[in-house]
Short mmCIF file of C-alpha atoms in Angstrom, two decimals:
data_model
loop_
_atom_site.label_atom_id
_atom_site.label_comp_id
_atom_site.label_asym_id
_atom_site.label_seq_id
_atom_site.Cartn_x
_atom_site.Cartn_y
_atom_site.Cartn_z
CA MET A 1 -0.03 -0.10 0.14
CA LEU A 2 1.12 3.20 -1.05
CA SER A 3 2.10 5.96 2.10
CA SER A 4 0.00 8.71 2.59
CA ARG A 5 2.53 11.46 1.37
CA LEU A 6 3.19 9.58 -1.83
CA THR A 7 -0.75 9.18 -2.52
CA HIS A 8 -0.91 13.04 -2.13
CA ARG A 9 2.06 13.91 -4.14
CA VAL A 10 0.76 11.60 -7.09
CA THR A 11 -2.73 13.06 -6.63
CA GLY A 12 -1.69 16.72 -6.66
CA THR A 13 0.40 16.34 -9.79
CA ALA A 14 -2.43 14.82 -11.81
CA ILE A 15 -4.63 17.73 -10.69
CA ALA A 16 -1.45 20.31 -11.49
CA THR A 17 -1.44 18.42 -14.98
CA LEU A 18 -5.09 18.44 -15.37
CA MET A 19 -5.30 22.43 -14.81
CA LEU A 20 -2.44 23.21 -16.90
CA THR A 21 -4.13 21.50 -19.95
CA ALA A 22 -7.77 23.01 -18.86
CA GLY A 23 -5.67 26.52 -18.80
CA ALA A 24 -3.70 25.86 -22.43
CA VAL A 25 -7.13 24.73 -24.32
CA ALA A 26 -8.79 28.06 -22.47
CA ILE A 27 -6.66 30.15 -23.83
CA ALA A 28 -5.69 28.97 -27.10
CA SER A 29 -6.24 30.84 -30.28
CA PRO A 30 -9.49 30.73 -32.10
CA ALA A 31 -7.73 30.57 -35.25
CA ALA A 32 -6.09 27.28 -34.26
CA ALA A 33 -9.63 25.82 -34.04
CA LYS A 34 -11.29 27.50 -36.64
CA ALA A 35 -13.04 25.82 -39.47
CA ASN A 36 -13.99 26.61 -43.17
CA THR A 37 -17.43 28.91 -42.65
CA MET A 38 -20.17 30.42 -45.21
CA THR A 39 -23.18 32.36 -44.91
CA LEU A 40 -25.06 33.82 -47.77
CA ASP A 41 -26.27 37.44 -46.95
CA ARG A 42 -28.21 39.59 -49.50
CA ILE A 43 -29.33 38.45 -52.77
CA ALA A 44 -30.56 40.87 -55.54
CA LEU A 45 -31.34 40.70 -59.72
CA ASP A 46 -29.05 43.64 -61.26
CA THR A 47 -30.51 44.57 -64.44
CA ARG A 48 -28.24 47.73 -65.25
CA ASN A 49 -26.51 45.83 -68.13
CA ALA A 50 -27.16 42.05 -68.84
CA PRO A 51 -29.57 40.85 -66.04
CA VAL A 52 -27.63 38.87 -63.43
CA ILE A 53 -27.81 38.04 -59.68
CA LYS A 54 -25.80 39.56 -56.92
CA ALA A 55 -24.86 37.56 -54.12
CA TYR A 56 -23.14 38.79 -50.88
CA LEU A 57 -21.47 36.20 -48.74
CA THR A 58 -19.43 35.88 -45.87
CA TYR A 59 -16.69 33.52 -45.55
CA SER A 60 -13.74 32.40 -43.52
CA CYS A 61 -11.20 29.54 -44.37
CA ASP A 62 -8.22 27.74 -42.84
CA PRO A 63 -5.05 29.56 -43.53
CA GLY A 64 -2.93 27.92 -46.56
CA SER A 65 -6.11 26.18 -47.44
CA ASP A 66 -6.77 25.28 -51.31
CA VAL A 67 -10.04 25.91 -51.79
CA HIS A 68 -12.53 27.68 -53.77
CA VAL A 69 -16.22 28.96 -53.69
CA THR A 70 -18.61 27.92 -56.02
CA THR A 71 -22.32 29.28 -56.00
CA THR A 72 -25.26 28.36 -58.28
CA ALA A 73 -28.77 30.26 -58.13
CA THR A 74 -31.57 28.24 -59.67
CA ASN A 75 -34.90 29.91 -60.63
CA LEU A 76 -37.58 28.03 -58.86
CA ASP A 77 -40.60 30.07 -60.70
CA THR A 78 -40.41 28.28 -63.82
CA PRO A 79 -43.28 26.66 -66.00
CA ASP A 80 -44.29 23.16 -65.91
CA GLY A 81 -42.00 21.07 -67.58
CA SER A 82 -39.31 23.53 -68.47
CA ALA A 83 -35.73 23.03 -66.89
CA PRO A 84 -35.08 25.67 -64.87
CA SER A 85 -32.91 28.71 -65.20
CA ILE A 86 -29.73 28.74 -63.81
CA ALA A 87 -26.62 31.12 -63.20
CA THR A 88 -23.32 30.17 -61.66
CA ALA A 89 -20.08 31.87 -60.13
CA THR A 90 -16.87 30.89 -58.86
CA LEU A 91 -14.41 32.65 -56.66
CA PRO A 92 -10.95 31.01 -57.15
CA ASN A 93 -8.64 30.36 -54.54
CA ASP A 94 -6.29 33.41 -55.41
CA LYS A 95 -9.20 35.67 -54.57
CA LEU A 96 -9.91 34.26 -51.39
CA ILE A 97 -8.34 35.57 -47.91
CA CYS A 98 -7.81 32.44 -45.81
CA ASP A 99 -6.91 33.59 -42.26
CA ALA A 100 -8.57 34.01 -38.76
CA ALA A 101 -10.78 36.71 -39.96
CA ARG A 102 -14.48 36.60 -41.47
CA HIS A 103 -14.59 38.53 -44.83
CA VAL A 104 -17.46 39.47 -47.01
CA GLU A 105 -17.15 39.08 -50.97
CA ARG A 106 -19.93 40.32 -53.71
CA LEU A 107 -20.42 37.64 -56.44
CA THR A 108 -21.80 37.96 -59.47
CA LEU A 109 -23.73 34.93 -61.28
CA SER A 110 -24.11 35.16 -64.84
CA PRO A 111 -27.08 33.21 -65.98
CA GLN A 112 -26.23 30.44 -68.58
CA PRO A 113 -27.46 30.56 -72.26
CA GLY A 114 -31.23 30.88 -72.02
CA ALA A 115 -31.39 31.34 -68.83
CA VAL A 116 -34.51 34.26 -67.67
CA PHE A 117 -34.40 36.00 -64.55
CA GLN A 118 -36.93 38.45 -63.73
CA GLN A 119 -37.73 41.04 -60.60
CA GLY A 120 -40.24 38.78 -58.55
CA ASP A 121 -38.68 35.30 -59.54
CA ASP A 122 -37.81 33.07 -56.31
CA VAL A 123 -34.26 31.75 -56.51
CA LYS A 124 -32.32 28.93 -54.53
CA VAL A 125 -28.98 30.01 -53.95
CA VAL A 126 -26.09 27.75 -52.88
CA ALA A 127 -22.73 28.54 -52.35
CA THR A 128 -19.91 25.95 -50.97
CA ILE A 129 -16.31 26.14 -50.25
CA VAL A 130 -14.62 22.83 -52.38
CA ASN A 131 -11.23 21.85 -52.64
CA PRO A 132 -9.79 20.65 -56.21
CA ALA A 133 -10.66 17.09 -55.28
CA GLY A 134 -14.23 18.08 -54.94
CA VAL A 135 -14.52 17.81 -51.13
CA GLU A 136 -16.98 20.48 -49.66
CA TYR A 137 -15.87 21.91 -46.56
CA ALA A 138 -18.55 24.35 -45.99
CA GLN A 139 -22.11 25.29 -47.70
CA ASP A 140 -24.86 27.59 -47.40
CA GLU A 141 -28.07 27.89 -49.01
CA LYS A 142 -30.75 30.65 -49.07
CA ILE A 143 -34.08 31.34 -51.01
CA ALA A 144 -34.75 34.67 -51.83
CA THR A 145 -37.26 36.72 -54.05
CA LEU A 146 -35.55 38.82 -56.61
#
């Protein structure tokens, strides 16, 4: 059987180690534990030149990430039997700022040939942070009326 003095010493060492570990976790940099995040904000139809969809998104990505953002808008107001109108945009890796902060970016989604978007249409916009292998890190979707 261990002496009382040795038992107290082992217990004290274990408690001190536990407290140091908890303290290190508590003061760790938020950037060290940050994940890729994305939020779609305002979505609007811009008809000044050719009709395009403007989408504002707030994102963050881990430093050194090799990722890009893909965005797709699908018109939910289509006549029965016809294919929905689609507009897309890509934000390449060299345009992203990957650090501990959150950044806002305005995307211009260009309609595919034959696609029609009008004021009052309901659209579903999906934005995704993707790596070159196609693995999705974060995604947000929003339904908005143009």
